[in-house]
Coordinates of N, CA and C and ligand atoms in Angstrom, one line a residue:
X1 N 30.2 51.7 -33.9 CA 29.4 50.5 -34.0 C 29.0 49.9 -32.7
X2 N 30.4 49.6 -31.6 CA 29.6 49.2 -30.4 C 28.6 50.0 -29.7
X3 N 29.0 51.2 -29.6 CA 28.1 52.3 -29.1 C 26.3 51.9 -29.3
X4 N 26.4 52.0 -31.0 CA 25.1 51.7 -31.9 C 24.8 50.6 -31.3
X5 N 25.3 49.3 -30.9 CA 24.6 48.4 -30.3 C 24.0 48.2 -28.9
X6 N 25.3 49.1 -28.2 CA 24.9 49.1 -27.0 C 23.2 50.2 -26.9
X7 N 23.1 50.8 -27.7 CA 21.4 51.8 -27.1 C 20.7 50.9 -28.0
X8 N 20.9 49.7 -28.2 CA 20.0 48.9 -28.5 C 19.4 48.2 -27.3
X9 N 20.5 47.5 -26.0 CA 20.5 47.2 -25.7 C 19.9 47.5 -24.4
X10 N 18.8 47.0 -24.2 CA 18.3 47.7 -22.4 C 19.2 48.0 -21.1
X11 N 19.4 48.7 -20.8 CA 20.2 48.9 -20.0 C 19.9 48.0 -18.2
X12 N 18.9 46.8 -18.2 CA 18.6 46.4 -17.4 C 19.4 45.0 -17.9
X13 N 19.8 45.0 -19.1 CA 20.4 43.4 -19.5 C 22.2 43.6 -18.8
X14 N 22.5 44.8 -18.7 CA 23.9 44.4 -17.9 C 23.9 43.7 -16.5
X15 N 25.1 43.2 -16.7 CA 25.5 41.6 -16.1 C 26.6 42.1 -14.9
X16 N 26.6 41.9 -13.6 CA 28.0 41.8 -12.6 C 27.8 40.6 -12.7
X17 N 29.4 40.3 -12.0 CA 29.9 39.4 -11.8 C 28.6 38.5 -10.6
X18 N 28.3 39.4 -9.4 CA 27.5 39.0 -8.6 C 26.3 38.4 -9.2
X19 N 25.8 39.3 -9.9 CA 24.2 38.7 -10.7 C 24.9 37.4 -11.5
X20 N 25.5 37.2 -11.9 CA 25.9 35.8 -13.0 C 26.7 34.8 -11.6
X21 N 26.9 34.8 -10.3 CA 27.1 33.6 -9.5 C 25.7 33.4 -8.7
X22 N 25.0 34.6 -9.0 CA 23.6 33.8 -8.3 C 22.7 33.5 -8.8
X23 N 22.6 33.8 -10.5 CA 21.7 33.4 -11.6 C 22.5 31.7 -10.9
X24 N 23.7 31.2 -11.5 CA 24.4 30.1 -11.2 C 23.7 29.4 -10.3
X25 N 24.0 30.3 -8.9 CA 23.3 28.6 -8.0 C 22.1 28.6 -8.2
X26 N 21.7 29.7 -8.4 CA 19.6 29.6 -8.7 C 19.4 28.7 -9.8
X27 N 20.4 28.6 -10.4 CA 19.9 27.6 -11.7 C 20.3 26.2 -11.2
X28 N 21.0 26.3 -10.1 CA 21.8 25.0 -10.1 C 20.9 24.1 -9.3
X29 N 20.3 24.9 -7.9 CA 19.2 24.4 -7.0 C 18.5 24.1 -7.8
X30 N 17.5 24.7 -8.7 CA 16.4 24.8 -9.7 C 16.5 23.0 -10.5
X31 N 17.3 22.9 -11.0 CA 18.0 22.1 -12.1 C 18.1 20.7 -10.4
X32 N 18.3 20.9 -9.8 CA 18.9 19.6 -9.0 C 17.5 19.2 -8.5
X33 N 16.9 20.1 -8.0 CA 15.1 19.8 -7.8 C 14.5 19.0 -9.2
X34 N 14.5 19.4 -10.2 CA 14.3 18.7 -11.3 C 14.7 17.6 -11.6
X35 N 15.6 17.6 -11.4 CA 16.5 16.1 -11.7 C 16.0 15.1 -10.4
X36 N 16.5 15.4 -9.6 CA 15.7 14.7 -8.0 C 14.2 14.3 -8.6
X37 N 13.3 15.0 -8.7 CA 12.3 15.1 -9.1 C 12.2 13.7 -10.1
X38 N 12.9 13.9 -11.4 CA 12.5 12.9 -12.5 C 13.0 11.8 -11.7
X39 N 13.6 11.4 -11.0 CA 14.2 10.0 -9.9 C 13.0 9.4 -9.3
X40 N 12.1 10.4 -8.3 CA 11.3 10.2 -7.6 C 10.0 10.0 -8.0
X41 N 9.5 10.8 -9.3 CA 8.2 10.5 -9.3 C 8.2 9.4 -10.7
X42 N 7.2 8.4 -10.6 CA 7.1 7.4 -11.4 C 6.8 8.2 -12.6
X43 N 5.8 9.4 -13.0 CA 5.4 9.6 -14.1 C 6.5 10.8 -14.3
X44 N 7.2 11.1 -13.9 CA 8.2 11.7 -14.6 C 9.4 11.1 -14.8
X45 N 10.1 9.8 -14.3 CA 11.0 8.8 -14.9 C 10.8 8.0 -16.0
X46 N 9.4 7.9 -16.4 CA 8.9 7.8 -18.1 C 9.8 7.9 -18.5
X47 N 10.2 9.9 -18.7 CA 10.3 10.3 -19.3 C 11.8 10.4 -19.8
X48 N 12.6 10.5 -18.4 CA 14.1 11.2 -17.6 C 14.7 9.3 -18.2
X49 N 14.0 8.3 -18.1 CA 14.7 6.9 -17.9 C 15.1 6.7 -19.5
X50 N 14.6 7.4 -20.4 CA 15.6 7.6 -22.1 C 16.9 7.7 -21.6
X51 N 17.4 9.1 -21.0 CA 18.6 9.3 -20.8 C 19.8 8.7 -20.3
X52 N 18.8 7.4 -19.1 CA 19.2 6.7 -18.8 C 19.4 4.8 -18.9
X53 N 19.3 4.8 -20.7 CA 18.6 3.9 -21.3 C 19.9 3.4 -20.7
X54 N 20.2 1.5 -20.5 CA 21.9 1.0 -20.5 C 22.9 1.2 -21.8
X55 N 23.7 1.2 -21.0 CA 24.8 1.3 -22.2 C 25.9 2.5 -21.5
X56 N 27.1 2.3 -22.2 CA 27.8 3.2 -21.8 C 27.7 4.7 -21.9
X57 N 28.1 5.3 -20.5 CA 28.1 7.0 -20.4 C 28.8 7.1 -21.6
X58 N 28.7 8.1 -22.7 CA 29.1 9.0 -23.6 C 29.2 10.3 -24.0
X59 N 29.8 11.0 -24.6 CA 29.6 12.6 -24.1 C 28.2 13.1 -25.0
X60 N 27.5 12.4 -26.0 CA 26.8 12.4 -26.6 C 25.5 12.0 -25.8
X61 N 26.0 11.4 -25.2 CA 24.7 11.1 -24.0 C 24.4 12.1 -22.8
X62 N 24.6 13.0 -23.1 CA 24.3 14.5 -22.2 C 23.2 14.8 -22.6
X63 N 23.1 14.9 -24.0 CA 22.1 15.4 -25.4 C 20.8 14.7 -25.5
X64 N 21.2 13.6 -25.5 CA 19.7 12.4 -25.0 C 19.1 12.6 -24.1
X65 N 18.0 13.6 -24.0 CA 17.5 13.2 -22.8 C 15.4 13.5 -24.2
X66 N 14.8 13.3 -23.0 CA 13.3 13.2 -23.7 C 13.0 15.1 -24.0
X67 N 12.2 15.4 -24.7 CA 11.4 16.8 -25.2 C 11.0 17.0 -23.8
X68 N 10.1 16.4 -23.1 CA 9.6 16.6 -21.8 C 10.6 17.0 -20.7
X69 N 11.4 16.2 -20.4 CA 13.1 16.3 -19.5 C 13.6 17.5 -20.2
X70 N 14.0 18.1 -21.9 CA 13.8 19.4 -22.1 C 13.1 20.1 -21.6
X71 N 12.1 20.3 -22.0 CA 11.1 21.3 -21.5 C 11.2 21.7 -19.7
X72 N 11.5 20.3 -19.3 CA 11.2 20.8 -17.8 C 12.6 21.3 -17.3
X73 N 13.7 21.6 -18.0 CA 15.1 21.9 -17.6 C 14.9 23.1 -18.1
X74 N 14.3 23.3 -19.4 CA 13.9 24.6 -20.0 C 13.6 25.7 -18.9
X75 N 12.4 25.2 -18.2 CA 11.8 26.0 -17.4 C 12.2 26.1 -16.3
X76 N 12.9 25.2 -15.8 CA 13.6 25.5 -14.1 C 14.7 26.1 -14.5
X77 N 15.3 26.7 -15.9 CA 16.3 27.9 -16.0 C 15.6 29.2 -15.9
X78 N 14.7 29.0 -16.8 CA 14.3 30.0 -16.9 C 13.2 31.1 -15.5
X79 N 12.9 29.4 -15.0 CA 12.3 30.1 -13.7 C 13.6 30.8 -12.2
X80 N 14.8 30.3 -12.5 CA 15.4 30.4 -11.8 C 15.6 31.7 -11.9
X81 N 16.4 31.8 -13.0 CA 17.2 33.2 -13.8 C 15.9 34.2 -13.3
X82 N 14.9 34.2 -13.9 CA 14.0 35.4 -13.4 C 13.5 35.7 -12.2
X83 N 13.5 34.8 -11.6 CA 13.7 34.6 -10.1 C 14.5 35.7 -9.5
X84 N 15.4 35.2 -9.4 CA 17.5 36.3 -9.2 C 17.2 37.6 -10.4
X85 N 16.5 38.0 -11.0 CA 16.5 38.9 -11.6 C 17.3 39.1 -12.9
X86 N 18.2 38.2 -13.1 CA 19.0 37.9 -14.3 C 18.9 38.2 -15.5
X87 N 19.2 39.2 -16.1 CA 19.3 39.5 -17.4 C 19.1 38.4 -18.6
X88 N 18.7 38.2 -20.1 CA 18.2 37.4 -21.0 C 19.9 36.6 -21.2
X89 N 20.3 37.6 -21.2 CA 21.9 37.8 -21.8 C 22.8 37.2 -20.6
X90 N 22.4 37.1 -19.0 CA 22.8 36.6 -18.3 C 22.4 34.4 -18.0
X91 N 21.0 34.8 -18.7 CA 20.4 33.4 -19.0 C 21.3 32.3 -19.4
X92 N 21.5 33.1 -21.0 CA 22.0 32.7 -22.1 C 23.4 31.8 -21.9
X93 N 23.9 33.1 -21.5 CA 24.9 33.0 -20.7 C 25.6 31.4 -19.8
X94 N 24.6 31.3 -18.8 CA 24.5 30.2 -18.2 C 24.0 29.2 -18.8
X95 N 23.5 28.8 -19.9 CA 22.4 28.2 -20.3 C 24.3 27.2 -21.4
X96 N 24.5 28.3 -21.9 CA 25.5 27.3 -22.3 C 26.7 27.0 -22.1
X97 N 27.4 27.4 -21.1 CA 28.0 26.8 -19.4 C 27.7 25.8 -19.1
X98 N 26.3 25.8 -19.3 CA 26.0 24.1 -18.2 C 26.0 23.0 -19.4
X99 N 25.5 23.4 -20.8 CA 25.4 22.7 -21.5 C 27.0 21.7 -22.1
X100 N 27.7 23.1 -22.2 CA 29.1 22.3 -22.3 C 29.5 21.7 -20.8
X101 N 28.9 22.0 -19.9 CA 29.3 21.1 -19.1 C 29.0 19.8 -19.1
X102 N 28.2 19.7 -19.0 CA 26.8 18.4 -19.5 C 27.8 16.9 -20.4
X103 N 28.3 17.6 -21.6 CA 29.3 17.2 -22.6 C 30.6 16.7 -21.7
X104 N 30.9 17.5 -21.0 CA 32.6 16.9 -20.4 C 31.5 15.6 -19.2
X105 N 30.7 16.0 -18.6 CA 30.1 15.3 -17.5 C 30.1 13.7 -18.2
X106 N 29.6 13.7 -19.3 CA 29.1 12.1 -19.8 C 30.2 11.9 -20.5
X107 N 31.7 12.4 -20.6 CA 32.4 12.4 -21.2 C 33.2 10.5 -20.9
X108 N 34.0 9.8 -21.8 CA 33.8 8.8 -21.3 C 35.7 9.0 -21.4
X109 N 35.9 9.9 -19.9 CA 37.1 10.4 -19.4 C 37.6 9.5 -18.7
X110 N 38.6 9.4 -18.1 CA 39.3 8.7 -17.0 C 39.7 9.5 -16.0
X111 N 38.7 9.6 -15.0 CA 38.9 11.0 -14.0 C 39.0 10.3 -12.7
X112 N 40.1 10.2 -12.1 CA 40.4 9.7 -10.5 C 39.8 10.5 -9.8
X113 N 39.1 9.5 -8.8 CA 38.2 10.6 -7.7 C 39.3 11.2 -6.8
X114 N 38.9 12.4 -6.6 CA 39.7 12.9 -5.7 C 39.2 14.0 -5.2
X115 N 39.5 14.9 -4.6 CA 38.6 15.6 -3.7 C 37.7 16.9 -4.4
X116 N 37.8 17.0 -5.4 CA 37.0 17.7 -6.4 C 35.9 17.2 -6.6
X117 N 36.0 15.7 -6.0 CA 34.3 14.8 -6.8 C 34.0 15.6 -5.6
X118 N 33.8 16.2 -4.1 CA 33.1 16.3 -3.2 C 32.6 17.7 -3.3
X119 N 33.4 18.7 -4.4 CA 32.8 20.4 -4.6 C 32.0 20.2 -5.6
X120 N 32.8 19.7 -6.8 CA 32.0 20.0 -8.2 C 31.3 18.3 -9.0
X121 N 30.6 18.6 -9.5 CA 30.3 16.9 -10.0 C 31.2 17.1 -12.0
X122 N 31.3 16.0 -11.2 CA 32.8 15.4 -12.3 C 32.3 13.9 -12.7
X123 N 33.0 14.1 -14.2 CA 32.6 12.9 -15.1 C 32.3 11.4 -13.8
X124 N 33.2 11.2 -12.9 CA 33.5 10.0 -11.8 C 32.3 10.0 -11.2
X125 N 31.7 11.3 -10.9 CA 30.8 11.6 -10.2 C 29.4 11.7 -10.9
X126 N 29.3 11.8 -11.9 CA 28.4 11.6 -13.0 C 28.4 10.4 -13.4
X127 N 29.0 9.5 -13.4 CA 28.8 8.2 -14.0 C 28.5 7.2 -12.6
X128 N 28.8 7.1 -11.7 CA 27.8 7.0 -10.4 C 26.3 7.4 -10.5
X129 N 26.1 8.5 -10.9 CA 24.8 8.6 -11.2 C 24.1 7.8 -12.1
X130 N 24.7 7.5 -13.2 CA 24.0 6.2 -13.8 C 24.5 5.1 -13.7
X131 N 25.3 4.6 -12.3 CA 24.9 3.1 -12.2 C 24.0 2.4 -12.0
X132 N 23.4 1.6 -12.1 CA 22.0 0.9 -12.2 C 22.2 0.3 -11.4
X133 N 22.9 0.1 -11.1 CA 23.5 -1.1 -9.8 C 23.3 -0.6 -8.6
X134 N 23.6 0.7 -8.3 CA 23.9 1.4 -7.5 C 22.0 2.8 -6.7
X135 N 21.9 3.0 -5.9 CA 20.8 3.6 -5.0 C 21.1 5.0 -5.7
X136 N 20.0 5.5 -6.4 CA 20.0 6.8 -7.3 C 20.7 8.2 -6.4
X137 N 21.9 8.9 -7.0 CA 22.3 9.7 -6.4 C 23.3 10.9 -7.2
X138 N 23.9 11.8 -6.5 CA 24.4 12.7 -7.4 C 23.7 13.5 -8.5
X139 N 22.6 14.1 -8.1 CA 21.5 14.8 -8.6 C 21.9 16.0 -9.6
X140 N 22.9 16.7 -8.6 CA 23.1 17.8 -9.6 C 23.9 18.4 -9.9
X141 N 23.8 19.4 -11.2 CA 24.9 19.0 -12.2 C 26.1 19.5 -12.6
X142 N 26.3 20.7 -11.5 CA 27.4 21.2 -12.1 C 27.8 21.1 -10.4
X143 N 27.7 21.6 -9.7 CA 28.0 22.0 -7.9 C 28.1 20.8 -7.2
X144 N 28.3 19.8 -6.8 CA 28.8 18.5 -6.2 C 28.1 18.8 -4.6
X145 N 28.8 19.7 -4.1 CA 28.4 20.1 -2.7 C 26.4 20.5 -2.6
X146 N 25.9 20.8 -3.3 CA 24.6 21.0 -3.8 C 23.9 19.6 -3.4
X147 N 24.8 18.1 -3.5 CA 24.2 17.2 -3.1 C 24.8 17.0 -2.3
X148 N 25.9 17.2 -1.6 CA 25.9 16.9 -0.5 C 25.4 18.1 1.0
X149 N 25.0 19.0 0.6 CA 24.2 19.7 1.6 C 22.7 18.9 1.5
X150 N 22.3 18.6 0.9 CA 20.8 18.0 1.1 C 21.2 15.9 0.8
X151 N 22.4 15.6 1.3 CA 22.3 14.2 1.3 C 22.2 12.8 0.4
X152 N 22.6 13.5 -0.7 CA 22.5 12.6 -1.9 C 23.7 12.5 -2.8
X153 N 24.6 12.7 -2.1 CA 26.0 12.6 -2.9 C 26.3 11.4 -2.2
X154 N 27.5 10.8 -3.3 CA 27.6 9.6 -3.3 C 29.1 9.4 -4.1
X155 N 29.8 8.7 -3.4 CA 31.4 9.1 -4.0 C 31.5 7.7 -5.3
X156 N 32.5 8.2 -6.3 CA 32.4 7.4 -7.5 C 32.6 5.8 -6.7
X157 N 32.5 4.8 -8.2 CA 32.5 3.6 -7.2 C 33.5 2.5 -8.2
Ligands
LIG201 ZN1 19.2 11.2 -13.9

């Protein structure tokens, strides 16, 4: 049976370990440009400012965001992944990684900052991103250090 599946399967869709951490940051850069992006331009924070309607972070509020803010996360995966050469199955792969990430991120946890907010972005560090109070920061969404190599990290508050 597995056999049968596998000569179904193109033999260009196998996955290393290496191809699936650089699909990763390719998606990750990709995704942080986008996000950066809905901040900065007026006609794309239309769109991105649903997600950021007030009210408390929720883990359900990962999920909210606009068709448009879809679509355009859609495609900076998809442009990434094919980019790095990444298999459909290596896509996929990442695609719902980040989504359950997304879920713990808006999660409405009790996470002491600690030196993890400065690698990876963590619920502390995701909820800084939607203070309203606060100078827009913490762009992107799974890699912490991703904002702070380009200056936009910002420790919880
Ligand atoms: Zn945002």
């Amino acid at each position: 049976m597995v056999r049968a599946v596998r000569a179904l399967v193109p033999a260009t869709t196998a996955t290393s370990a290496a191809q699936l951490v650089l699909a990763f940051v390719a998606v990750e850069l990709a995704l942080y440009a986008v996000h950066r992006a809905m901040h900065a331009a007026p006609w794309l924070w239309r769109f991105h400012r649903w997600h950021h309607a007030p009210g408390p972070v929720r883990w359900h509020r990962g999920w909210r965001i606009h068709p448009v803010d879809a679509a355009l996360f859609a495609l900076a995966v998809t442009a990434a992944t094919a980019a790095v050469g990444a298999s459909p199955f290596t896509a996929a792969g990442v695609i719902v990684a980040r989504r359950a990430w997304t879920l713990a991120l808006h999660a409405d946890l009790r996470w002491p900052a600690t030196l993890v907010d400065h690698w990876l972005a963590t619920p502390a560090i995701h909820r800084r991103h939607h203070d309203e109070a606060a100078p827009a920061a913490n762009f992107a969404p799974t890699l912490a250090w991703v904002d702070r190599l380009f200056g936009t990290w910002a420790p919880p508050r």
